[in-house]
Coordinates of C-alpha atoms in Angstrom, one line a residue:
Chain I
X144 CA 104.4 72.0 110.9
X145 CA 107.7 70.1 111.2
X146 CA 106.8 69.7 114.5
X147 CA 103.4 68.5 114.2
X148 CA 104.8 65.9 111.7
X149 CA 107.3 64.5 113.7
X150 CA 105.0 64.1 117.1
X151 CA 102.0 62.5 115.0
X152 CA 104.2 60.4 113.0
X153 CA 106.1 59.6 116.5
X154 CA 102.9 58.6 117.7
X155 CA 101.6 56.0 115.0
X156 CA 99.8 58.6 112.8
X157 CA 100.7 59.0 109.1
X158 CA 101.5 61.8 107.1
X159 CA 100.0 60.7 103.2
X160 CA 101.2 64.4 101.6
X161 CA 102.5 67.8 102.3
X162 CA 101.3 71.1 100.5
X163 CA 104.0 74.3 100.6
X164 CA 101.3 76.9 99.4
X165 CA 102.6 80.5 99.7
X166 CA 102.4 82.4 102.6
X167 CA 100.0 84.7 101.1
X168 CA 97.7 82.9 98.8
X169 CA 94.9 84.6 97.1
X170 CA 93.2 81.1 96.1
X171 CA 93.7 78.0 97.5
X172 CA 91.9 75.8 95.2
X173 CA 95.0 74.8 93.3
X174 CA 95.9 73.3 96.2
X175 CA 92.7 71.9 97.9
X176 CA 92.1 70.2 94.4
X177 CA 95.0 68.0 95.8
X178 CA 93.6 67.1 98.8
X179 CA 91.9 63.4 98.7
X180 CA 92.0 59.7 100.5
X181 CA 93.0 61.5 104.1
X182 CA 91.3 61.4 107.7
X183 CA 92.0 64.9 107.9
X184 CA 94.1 68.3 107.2
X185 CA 96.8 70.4 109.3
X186 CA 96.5 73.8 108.1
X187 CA 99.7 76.0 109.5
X188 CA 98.1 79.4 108.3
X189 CA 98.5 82.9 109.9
X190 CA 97.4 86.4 109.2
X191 CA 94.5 86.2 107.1
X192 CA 94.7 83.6 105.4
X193 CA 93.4 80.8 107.9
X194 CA 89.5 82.4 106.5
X195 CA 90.1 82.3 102.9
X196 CA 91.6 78.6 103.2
X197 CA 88.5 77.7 105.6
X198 CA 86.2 79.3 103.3
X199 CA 87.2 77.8 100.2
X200 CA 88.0 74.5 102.1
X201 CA 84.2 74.5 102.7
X202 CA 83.2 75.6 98.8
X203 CA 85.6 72.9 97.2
X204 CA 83.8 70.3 98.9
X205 CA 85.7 69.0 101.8
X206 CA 84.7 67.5 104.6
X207 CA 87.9 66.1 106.3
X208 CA 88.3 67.5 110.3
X209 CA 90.7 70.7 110.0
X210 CA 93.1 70.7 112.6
X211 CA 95.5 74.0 112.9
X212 CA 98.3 75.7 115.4
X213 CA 98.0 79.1 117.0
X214 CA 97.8 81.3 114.1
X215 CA 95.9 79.2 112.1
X216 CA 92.6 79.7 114.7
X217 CA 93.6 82.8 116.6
X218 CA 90.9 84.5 118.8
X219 CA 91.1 87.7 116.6
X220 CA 89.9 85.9 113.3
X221 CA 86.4 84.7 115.2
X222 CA 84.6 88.0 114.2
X223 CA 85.7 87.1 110.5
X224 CA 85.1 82.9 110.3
X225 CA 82.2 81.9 108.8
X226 CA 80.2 79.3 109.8
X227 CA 82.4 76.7 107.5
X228 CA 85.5 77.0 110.1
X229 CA 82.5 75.4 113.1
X230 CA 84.6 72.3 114.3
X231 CA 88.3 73.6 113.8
X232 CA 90.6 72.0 116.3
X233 CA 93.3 74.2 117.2
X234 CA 96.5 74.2 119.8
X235 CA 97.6 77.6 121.3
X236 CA 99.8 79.2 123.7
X237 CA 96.3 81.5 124.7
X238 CA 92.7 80.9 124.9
X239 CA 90.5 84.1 125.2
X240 CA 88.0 81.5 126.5
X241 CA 90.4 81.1 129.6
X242 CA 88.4 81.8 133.0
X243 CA 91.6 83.6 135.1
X244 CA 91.3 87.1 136.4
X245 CA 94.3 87.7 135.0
X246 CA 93.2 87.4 131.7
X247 CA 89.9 89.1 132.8
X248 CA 91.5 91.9 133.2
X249 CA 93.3 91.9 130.4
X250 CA 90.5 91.5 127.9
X251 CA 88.6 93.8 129.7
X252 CA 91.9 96.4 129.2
X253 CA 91.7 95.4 125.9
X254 CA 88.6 96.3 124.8
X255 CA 88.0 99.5 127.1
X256 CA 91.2 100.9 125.7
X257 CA 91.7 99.6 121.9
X258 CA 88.3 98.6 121.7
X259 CA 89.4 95.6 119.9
X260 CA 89.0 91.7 121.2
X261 CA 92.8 90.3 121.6
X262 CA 94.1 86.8 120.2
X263 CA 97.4 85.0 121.2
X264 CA 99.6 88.2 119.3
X265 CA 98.3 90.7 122.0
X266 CA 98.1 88.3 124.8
X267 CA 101.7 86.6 124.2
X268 CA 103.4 90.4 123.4
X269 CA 101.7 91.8 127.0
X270 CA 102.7 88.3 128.7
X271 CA 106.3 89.1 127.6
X272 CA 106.2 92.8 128.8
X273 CA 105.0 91.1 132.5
X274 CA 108.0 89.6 132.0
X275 CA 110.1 92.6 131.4
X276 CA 108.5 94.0 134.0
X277 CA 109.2 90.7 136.7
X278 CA 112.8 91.2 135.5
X279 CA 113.5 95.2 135.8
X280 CA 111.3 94.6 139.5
X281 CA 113.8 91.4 140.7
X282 CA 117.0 93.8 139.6
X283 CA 116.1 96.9 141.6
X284 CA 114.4 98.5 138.5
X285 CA 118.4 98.7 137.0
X286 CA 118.7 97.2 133.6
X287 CA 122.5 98.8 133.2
X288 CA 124.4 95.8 134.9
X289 CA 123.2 93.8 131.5
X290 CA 124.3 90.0 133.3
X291 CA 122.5 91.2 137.0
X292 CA 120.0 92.2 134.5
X293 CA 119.5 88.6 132.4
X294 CA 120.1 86.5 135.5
X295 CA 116.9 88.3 137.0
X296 CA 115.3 87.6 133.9
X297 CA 115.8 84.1 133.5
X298 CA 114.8 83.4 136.6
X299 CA 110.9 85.5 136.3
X300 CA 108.4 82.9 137.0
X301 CA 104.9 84.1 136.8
X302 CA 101.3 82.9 136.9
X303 CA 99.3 86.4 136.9
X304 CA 99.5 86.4 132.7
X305 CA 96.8 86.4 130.4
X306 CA 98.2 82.8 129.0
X307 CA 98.7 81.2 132.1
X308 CA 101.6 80.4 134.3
X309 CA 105.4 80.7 132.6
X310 CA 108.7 80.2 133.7
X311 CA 111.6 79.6 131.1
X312 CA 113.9 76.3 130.6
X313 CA 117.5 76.6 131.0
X314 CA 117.8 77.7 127.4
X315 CA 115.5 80.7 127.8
X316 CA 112.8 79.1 126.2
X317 CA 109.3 79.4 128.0
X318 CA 107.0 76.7 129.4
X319 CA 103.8 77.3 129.5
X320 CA 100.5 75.8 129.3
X321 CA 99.0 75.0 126.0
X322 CA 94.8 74.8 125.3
X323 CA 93.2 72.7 122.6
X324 CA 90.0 74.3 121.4
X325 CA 87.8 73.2 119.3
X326 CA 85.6 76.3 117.2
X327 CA 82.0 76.3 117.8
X328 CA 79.0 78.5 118.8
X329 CA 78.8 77.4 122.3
X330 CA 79.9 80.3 125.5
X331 CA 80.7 82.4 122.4
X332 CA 81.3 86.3 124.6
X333 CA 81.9 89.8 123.8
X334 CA 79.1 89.9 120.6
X335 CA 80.9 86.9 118.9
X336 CA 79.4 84.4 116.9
X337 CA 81.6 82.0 116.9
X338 CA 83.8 80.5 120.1
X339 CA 87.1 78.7 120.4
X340 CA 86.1 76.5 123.4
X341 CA 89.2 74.8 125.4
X342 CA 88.4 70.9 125.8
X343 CA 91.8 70.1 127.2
X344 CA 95.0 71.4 128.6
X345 CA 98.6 70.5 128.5
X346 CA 100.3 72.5 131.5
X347 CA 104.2 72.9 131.5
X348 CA 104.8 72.4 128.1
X349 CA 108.4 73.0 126.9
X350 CA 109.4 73.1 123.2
X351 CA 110.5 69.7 124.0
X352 CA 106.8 68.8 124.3
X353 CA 107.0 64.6 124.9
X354 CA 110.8 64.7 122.8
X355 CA 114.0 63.9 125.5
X356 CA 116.0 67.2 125.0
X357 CA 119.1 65.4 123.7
X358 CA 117.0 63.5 121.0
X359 CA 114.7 66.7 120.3
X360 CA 118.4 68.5 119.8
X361 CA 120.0 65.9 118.0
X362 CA 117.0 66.1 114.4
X363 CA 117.9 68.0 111.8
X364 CA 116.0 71.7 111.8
X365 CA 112.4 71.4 110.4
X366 CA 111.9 72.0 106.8
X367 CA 110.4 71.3 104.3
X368 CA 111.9 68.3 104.1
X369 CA 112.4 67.1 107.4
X370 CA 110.7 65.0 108.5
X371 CA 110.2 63.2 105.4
X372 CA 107.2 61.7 104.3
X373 CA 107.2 58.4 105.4
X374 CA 105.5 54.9 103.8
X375 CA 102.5 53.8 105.6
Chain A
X18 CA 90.3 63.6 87.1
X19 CA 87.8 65.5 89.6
X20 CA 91.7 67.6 90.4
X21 CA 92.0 68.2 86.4
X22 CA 87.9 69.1 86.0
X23 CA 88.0 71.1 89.4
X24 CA 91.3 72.9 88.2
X25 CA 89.9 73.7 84.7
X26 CA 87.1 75.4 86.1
X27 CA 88.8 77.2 88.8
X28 CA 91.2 78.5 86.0
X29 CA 88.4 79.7 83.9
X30 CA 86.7 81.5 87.0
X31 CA 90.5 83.0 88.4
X32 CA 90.3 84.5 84.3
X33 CA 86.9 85.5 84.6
X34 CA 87.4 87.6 87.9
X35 CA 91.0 88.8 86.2
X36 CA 88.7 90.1 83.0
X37 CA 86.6 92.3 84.9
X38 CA 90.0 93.8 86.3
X39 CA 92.1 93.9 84.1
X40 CA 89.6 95.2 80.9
X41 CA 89.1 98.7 82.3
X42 CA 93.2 98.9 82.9
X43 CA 93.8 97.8 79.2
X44 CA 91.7 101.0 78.4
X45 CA 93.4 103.0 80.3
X46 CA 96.7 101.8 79.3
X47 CA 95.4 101.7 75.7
X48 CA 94.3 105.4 75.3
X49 CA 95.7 107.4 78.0
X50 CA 99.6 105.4 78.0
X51 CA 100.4 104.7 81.5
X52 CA 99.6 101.8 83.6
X53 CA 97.1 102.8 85.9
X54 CA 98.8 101.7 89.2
X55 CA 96.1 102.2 91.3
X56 CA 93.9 99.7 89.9
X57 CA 94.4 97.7 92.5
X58 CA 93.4 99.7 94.9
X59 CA 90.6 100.5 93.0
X60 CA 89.6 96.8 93.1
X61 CA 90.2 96.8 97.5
X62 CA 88.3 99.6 97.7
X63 CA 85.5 98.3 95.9
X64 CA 85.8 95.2 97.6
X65 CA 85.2 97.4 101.0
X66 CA 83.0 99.8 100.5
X67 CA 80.9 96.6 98.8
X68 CA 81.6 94.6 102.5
X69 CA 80.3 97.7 104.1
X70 CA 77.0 98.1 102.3
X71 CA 76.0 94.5 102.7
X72 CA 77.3 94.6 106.6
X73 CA 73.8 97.2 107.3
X74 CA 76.6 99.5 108.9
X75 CA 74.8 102.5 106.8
X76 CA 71.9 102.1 108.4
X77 CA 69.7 100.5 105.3
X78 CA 70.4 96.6 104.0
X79 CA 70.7 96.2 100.7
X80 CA 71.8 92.5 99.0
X81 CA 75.1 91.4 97.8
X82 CA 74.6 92.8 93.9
X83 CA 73.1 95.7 95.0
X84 CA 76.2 95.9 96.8
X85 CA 78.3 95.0 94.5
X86 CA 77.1 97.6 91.4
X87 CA 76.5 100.6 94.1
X88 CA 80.3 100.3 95.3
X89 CA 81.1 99.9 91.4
X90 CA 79.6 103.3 91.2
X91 CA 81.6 104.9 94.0
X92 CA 84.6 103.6 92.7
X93 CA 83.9 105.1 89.0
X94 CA 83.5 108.2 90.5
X95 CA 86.2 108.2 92.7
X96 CA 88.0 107.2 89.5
X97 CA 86.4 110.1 87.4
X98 CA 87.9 112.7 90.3
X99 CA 91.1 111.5 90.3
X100 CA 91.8 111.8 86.5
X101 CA 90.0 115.1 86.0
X102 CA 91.5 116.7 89.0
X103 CA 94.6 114.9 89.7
X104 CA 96.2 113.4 86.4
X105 CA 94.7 116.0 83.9
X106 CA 96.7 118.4 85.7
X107 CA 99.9 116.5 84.6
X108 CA 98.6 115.9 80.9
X109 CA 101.5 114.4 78.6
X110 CA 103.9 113.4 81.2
X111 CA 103.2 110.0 81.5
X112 CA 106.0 109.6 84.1
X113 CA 104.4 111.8 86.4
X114 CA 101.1 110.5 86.1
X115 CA 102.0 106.8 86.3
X116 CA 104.1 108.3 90.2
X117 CA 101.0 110.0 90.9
X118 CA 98.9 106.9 90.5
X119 CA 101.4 104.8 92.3
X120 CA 101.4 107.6 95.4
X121 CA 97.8 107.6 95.1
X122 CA 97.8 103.7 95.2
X123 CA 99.9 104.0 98.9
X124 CA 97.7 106.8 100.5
X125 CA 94.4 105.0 99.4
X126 CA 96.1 101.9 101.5
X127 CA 97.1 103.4 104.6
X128 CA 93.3 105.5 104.3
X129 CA 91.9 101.6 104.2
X130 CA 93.6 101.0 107.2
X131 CA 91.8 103.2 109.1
X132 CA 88.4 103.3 108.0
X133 CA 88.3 99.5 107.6
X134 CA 91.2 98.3 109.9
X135 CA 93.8 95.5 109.8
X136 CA 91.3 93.1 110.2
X137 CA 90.4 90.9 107.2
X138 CA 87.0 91.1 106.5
X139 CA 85.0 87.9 105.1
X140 CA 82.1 88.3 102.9
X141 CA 79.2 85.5 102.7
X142 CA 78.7 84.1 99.5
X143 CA 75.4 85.6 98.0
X144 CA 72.7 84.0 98.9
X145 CA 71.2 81.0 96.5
X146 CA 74.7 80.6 95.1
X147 CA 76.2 78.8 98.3
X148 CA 75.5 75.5 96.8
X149 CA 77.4 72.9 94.2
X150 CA 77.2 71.8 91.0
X151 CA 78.2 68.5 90.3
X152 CA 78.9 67.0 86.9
X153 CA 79.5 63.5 87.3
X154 CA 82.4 62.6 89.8
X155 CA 83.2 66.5 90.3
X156 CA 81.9 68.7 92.8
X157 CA 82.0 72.4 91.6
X158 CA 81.0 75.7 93.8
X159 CA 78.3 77.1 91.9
X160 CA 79.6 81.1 92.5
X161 CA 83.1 80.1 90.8
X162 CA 80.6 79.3 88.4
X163 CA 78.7 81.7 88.5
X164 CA 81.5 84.3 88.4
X165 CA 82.0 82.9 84.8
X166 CA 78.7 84.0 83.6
X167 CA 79.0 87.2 85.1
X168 CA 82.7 87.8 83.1
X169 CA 81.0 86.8 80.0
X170 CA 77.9 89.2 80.6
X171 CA 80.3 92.4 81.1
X172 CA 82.7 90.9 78.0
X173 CA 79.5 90.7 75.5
X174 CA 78.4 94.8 77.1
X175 CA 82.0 96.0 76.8
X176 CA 82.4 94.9 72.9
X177 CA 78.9 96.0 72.5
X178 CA 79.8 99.3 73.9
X179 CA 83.0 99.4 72.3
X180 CA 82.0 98.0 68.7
X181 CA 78.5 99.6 68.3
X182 CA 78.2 103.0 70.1
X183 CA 79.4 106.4 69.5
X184 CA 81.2 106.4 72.5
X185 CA 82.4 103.2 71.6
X186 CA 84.2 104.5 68.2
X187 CA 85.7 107.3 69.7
X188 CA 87.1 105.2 72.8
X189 CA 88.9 103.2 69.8
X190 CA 90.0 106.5 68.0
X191 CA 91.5 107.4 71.1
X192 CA 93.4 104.5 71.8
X193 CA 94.5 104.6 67.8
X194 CA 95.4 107.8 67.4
X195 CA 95.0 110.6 70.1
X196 CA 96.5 113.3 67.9
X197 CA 94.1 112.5 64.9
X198 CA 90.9 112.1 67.2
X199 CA 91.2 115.0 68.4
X200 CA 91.6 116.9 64.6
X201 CA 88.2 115.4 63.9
X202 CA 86.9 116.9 66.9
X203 CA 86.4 114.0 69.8
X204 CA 87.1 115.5 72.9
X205 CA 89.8 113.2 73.8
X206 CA 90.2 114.8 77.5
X207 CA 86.3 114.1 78.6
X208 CA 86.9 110.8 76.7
X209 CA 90.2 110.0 79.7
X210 CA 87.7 111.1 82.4
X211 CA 85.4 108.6 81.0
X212 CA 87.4 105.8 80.4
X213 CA 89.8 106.0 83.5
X214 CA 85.6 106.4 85.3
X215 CA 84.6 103.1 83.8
X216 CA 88.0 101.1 84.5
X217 CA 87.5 102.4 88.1
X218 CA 83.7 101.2 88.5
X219 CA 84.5 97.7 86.8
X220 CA 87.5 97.2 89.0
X221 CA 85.3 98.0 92.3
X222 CA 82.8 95.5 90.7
X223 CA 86.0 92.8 90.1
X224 CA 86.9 93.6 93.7
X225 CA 83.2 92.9 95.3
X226 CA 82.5 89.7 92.7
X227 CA 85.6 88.8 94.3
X228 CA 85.3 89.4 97.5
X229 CA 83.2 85.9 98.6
X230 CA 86.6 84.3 97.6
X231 CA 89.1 86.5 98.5
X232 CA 87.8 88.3 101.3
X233 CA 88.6 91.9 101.7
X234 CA 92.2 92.4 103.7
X235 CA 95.1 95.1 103.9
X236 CA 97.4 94.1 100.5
X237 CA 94.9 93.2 98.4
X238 CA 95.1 96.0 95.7
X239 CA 99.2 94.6 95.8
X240 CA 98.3 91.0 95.1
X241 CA 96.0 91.7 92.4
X242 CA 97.5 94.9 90.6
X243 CA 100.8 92.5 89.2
X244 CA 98.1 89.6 88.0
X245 CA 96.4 92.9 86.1
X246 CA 99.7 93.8 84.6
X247 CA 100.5 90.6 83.5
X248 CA 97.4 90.0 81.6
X249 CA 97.9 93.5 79.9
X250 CA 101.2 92.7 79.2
X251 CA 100.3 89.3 77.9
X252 CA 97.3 90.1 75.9
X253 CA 98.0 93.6 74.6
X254 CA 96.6 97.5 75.5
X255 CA 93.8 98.9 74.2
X256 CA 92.6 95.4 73.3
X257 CA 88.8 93.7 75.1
X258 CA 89.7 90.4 73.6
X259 CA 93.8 90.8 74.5
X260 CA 92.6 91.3 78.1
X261 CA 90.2 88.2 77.8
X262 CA 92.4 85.9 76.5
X263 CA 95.1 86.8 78.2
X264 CA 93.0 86.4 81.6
X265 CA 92.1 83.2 80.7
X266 CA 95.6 82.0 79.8
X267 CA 97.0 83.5 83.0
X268 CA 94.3 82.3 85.1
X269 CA 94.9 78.8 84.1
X270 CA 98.6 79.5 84.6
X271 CA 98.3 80.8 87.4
X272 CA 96.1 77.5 88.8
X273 CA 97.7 75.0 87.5
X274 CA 101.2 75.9 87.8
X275 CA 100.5 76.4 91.5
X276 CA 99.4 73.0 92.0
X277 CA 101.9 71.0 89.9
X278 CA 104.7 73.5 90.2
X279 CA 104.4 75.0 93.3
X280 CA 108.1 75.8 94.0
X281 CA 107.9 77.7 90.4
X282 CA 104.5 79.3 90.8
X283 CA 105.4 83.1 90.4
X284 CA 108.1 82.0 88.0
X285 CA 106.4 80.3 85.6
X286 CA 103.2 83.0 86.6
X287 CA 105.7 86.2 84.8
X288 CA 107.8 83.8 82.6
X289 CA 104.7 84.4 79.7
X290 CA 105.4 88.4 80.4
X291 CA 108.7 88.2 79.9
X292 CA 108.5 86.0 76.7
X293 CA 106.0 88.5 75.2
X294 CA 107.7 91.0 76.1
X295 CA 110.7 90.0 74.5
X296 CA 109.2 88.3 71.0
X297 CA 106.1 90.5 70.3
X298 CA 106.0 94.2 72.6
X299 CA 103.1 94.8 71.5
X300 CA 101.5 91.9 73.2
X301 CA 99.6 89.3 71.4
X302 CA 96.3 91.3 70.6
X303 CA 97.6 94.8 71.1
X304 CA 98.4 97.4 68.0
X305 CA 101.0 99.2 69.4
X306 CA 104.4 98.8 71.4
X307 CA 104.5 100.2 75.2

């Protein structure tokens, strides 16, 4: 969320308040009761809670655009969303609505063998093990020499993952493509309802995103206060 | 002002849905003497076996309230079972009764898991009630409103039941003196069966009535079973109107210190428990200490 502040605000936009709910919150409305006199809200949700907050977003009233991260719109909480999260704009390091064969093939594995349709935790956990993989291949399958071992590791660049191509930055960081989506009904597959349909992509994104390294490095870590809310 | 009105009503709704739990563990705690820790469970399992009959899954549709009071039955019975077969076998050791519940509450979550899944589970808002009421400048969603009426409903039958029937006065002789009711004859053990059977079904009813708002996920029965405890606590065992004002008074704390003392929220939430606890044992409406 710090992040999301600090690029919007960077960019002319205006942060008017900021809402700390608990990570697991049974009811929202305490909270939504506060929200008034905006353009729109940044939910930074994850498990299950992005559906009760949509939900009761919806019941309280609101009308404001909803925009979220990853978590806050994963793939595995379509079969669950209601019709009140239709027009969610979300930013994510997968899109199950990405036409590759690599990810073909993994949501076909996915749902032959766990029967279940994957979001960005499967796809980013068995993008990582490619990378093991890459790594333990480039060292002669010998992970024992533990700095032949990492060197082969940093350097795995691969584009055969469900997400997309991925290489790392010289701080082991990964850079990798990132999909807005907007929720909707539209090219919704696999017996879903509902669809998270990518209307534009961001290749080689770094967790720099637009941010110099040296400034990016010099902010204080992200809290809760920082950024601060500023005067607009 | 719509942030007060909206707030005031959310309260009184988060009390209502707290009633219909926490009434049928007062009773339990009242006449049988341990806190009944899987009411939460009781109250997730409702919620999705409820989710299941309304998903067609059974192969017939039924809508949400018949839903709703055919999972309440399930629940009762399940509840029923478990005391006559399960805790009567442990009769006067509340100690091992009150593990037993809390070992039943852990298996019935991991068996959740895999019937239902880690996936939560959202449950449309029964039909007609979708809509708003508004009342002047505020905007309110008529099933927290309706969830209000329901509490009252199942408040007035409860103190009917409990003030007016046969099984009503030995309930309350129970919970007053076990040793006594049982001189003049009341068969106090059929009476735990019952009782523990009707705080079962009424918190799989909570749990389905809840549901629309909540939605039905892994960890429910832990988020709701400490709000239940409080509002014992609070109000008092044994007591219908402890556990409805103390619902009430914990569901507006519970709203309102999350939106203007957010940092505070659980703080504030057990602070009343702990005061109570402290001054008056007995809690405010309740006739004996714990």
């Amino acid at each position: 969320m710090g992040g999301f502040q600090a690029s919007f605000q960077k960019d002319g936009g205006c942060v008017v308040n900021k809402l700390w709910p608990p990570l697991v919150t049974p009811d929202y409305t305490p909270y939504l009761a506060q929200i008034a006199g905006c353009d729109g809200v940044c939910q930074g949700f994850a498990g299950s809670n992005p559906i009760r907050f949509m939900k009761q977003y919806a019941s309280a009233g609101l009308k404001y655009q909803v925009i979220a991260g990853e978590a806050g719109a994963d793939d595995f909480l379509l079969k669950s969303f209601g019709d009140e999260a239709v027009g969610l704009v979300s930013a994510a390091p997968y899109t199950l609505d990405l036409e590759s064969d690599a990810n073909a093939r993994f949501v076909d594995g996915m749902l032959k063998n766990y029967d279940a349709i994957p979001g960005q935790y499967a796809a980013l956990l068995y993008s990582n093990c490619q990378v093991l993989d890459a790594g333990l291949k480039a060292a002669g399958g010998e992970a024992r020499d533990r700095d032949k071992f990492m060197a082969a590791l940093k350097s795995v660049s691969l584009t055969d993952t469900p997400r997309g191509p991925i290489k790392f930055d010289h701080l082991n960081n990964v850079i990798g493509t990132i999909y807005i989506r907007r929720l909707g009904k539209e090219g919704a597959k696999y017996g879903l309802k509902l669809w998270n349909k990518t209307i534009h992509t961001y290749e080689n994104v770094s967790q720099f995103w637009t941010w110099p390294e040296k400034d990016f490095l010099a902010h204080p870590v992200y809290s809760r206060d920082y950024p601060p809310l500023t005067r607009c | 002002m719509s942030f007060w009105l909206l707030l005031t009503v959310n309260s009184i709704t988060f009390g209502g849905l707290l009633f219909l739990l926490s009434a049928g563990f007062s009773l339990i705690f009242g006449l049988m003497r341990i806190p009944n820790l899987t009411h939460g469970s009781m109250f997730m399992v409702g919620a999705y076996l409820g989710s299941t009959f309304l998903s067609g899954e059974l192969g017939f549709i039924t809508n949400f309230w018949t839903a709703a009071i055919l999972s309440a039955i399930e629940v009762a019975v399940l509840g029923a079972l478990m005391e006559r077969f399960l805790l009567r076998r442990l009769a006067g050791q509340p100690l091992a009764q009150v593990l037993v519940t809390l070992g039943v509450s852990l298996m019935v979550a991991d068996l959740c898991l895999m019937g239902w899944g880690g996936d939560p589970i959202s449950v449309e808002t029964p039909s007609g009630l979708g809509g708003f009421l508004r009342v002047g400048p505020a905007v309110f969603p008529l099933y927290r409103v309706a969830i209000i009426g329901i509490a009252v409903v199942i408040a007035i039958a409860l103190w009917l039941t409990l003030e007016r029937t046969r099984l009503g006065a030995m309930i309350r002789a129970g919970v007053d003196d076990p040793q006594m009711a049982r001189v003049v004859g009341i068969r106090v053990s059929r009476l735990f069966t019952i009782v523990f059977g009707l705080g079962a079904g009424l918190a799989g009813f909570a749990g389905m009535i809840g549901a629309p708002i909540l939605s039905v996920y892994p960890g429910l029965d832990q988020d709701m079973l400490p709000l239940a405890l409080v509002v014992v606590i609070l109000g008092g065992t044994g007591s219908l109107l402890g556990s409805f004002v103390g619902s009430i008074v914990i569901g507006f704390i519970y709203n309102f210190g999350q939106a203007l003392l957010p940092e505070l929220a659980y703080f504030i939430l057990f602070l009343p428990m702990v005061i109570v606890l402290v001054v008056r044992p007995q809690g405010l409406f309740g006739g004996q200490v714990l």
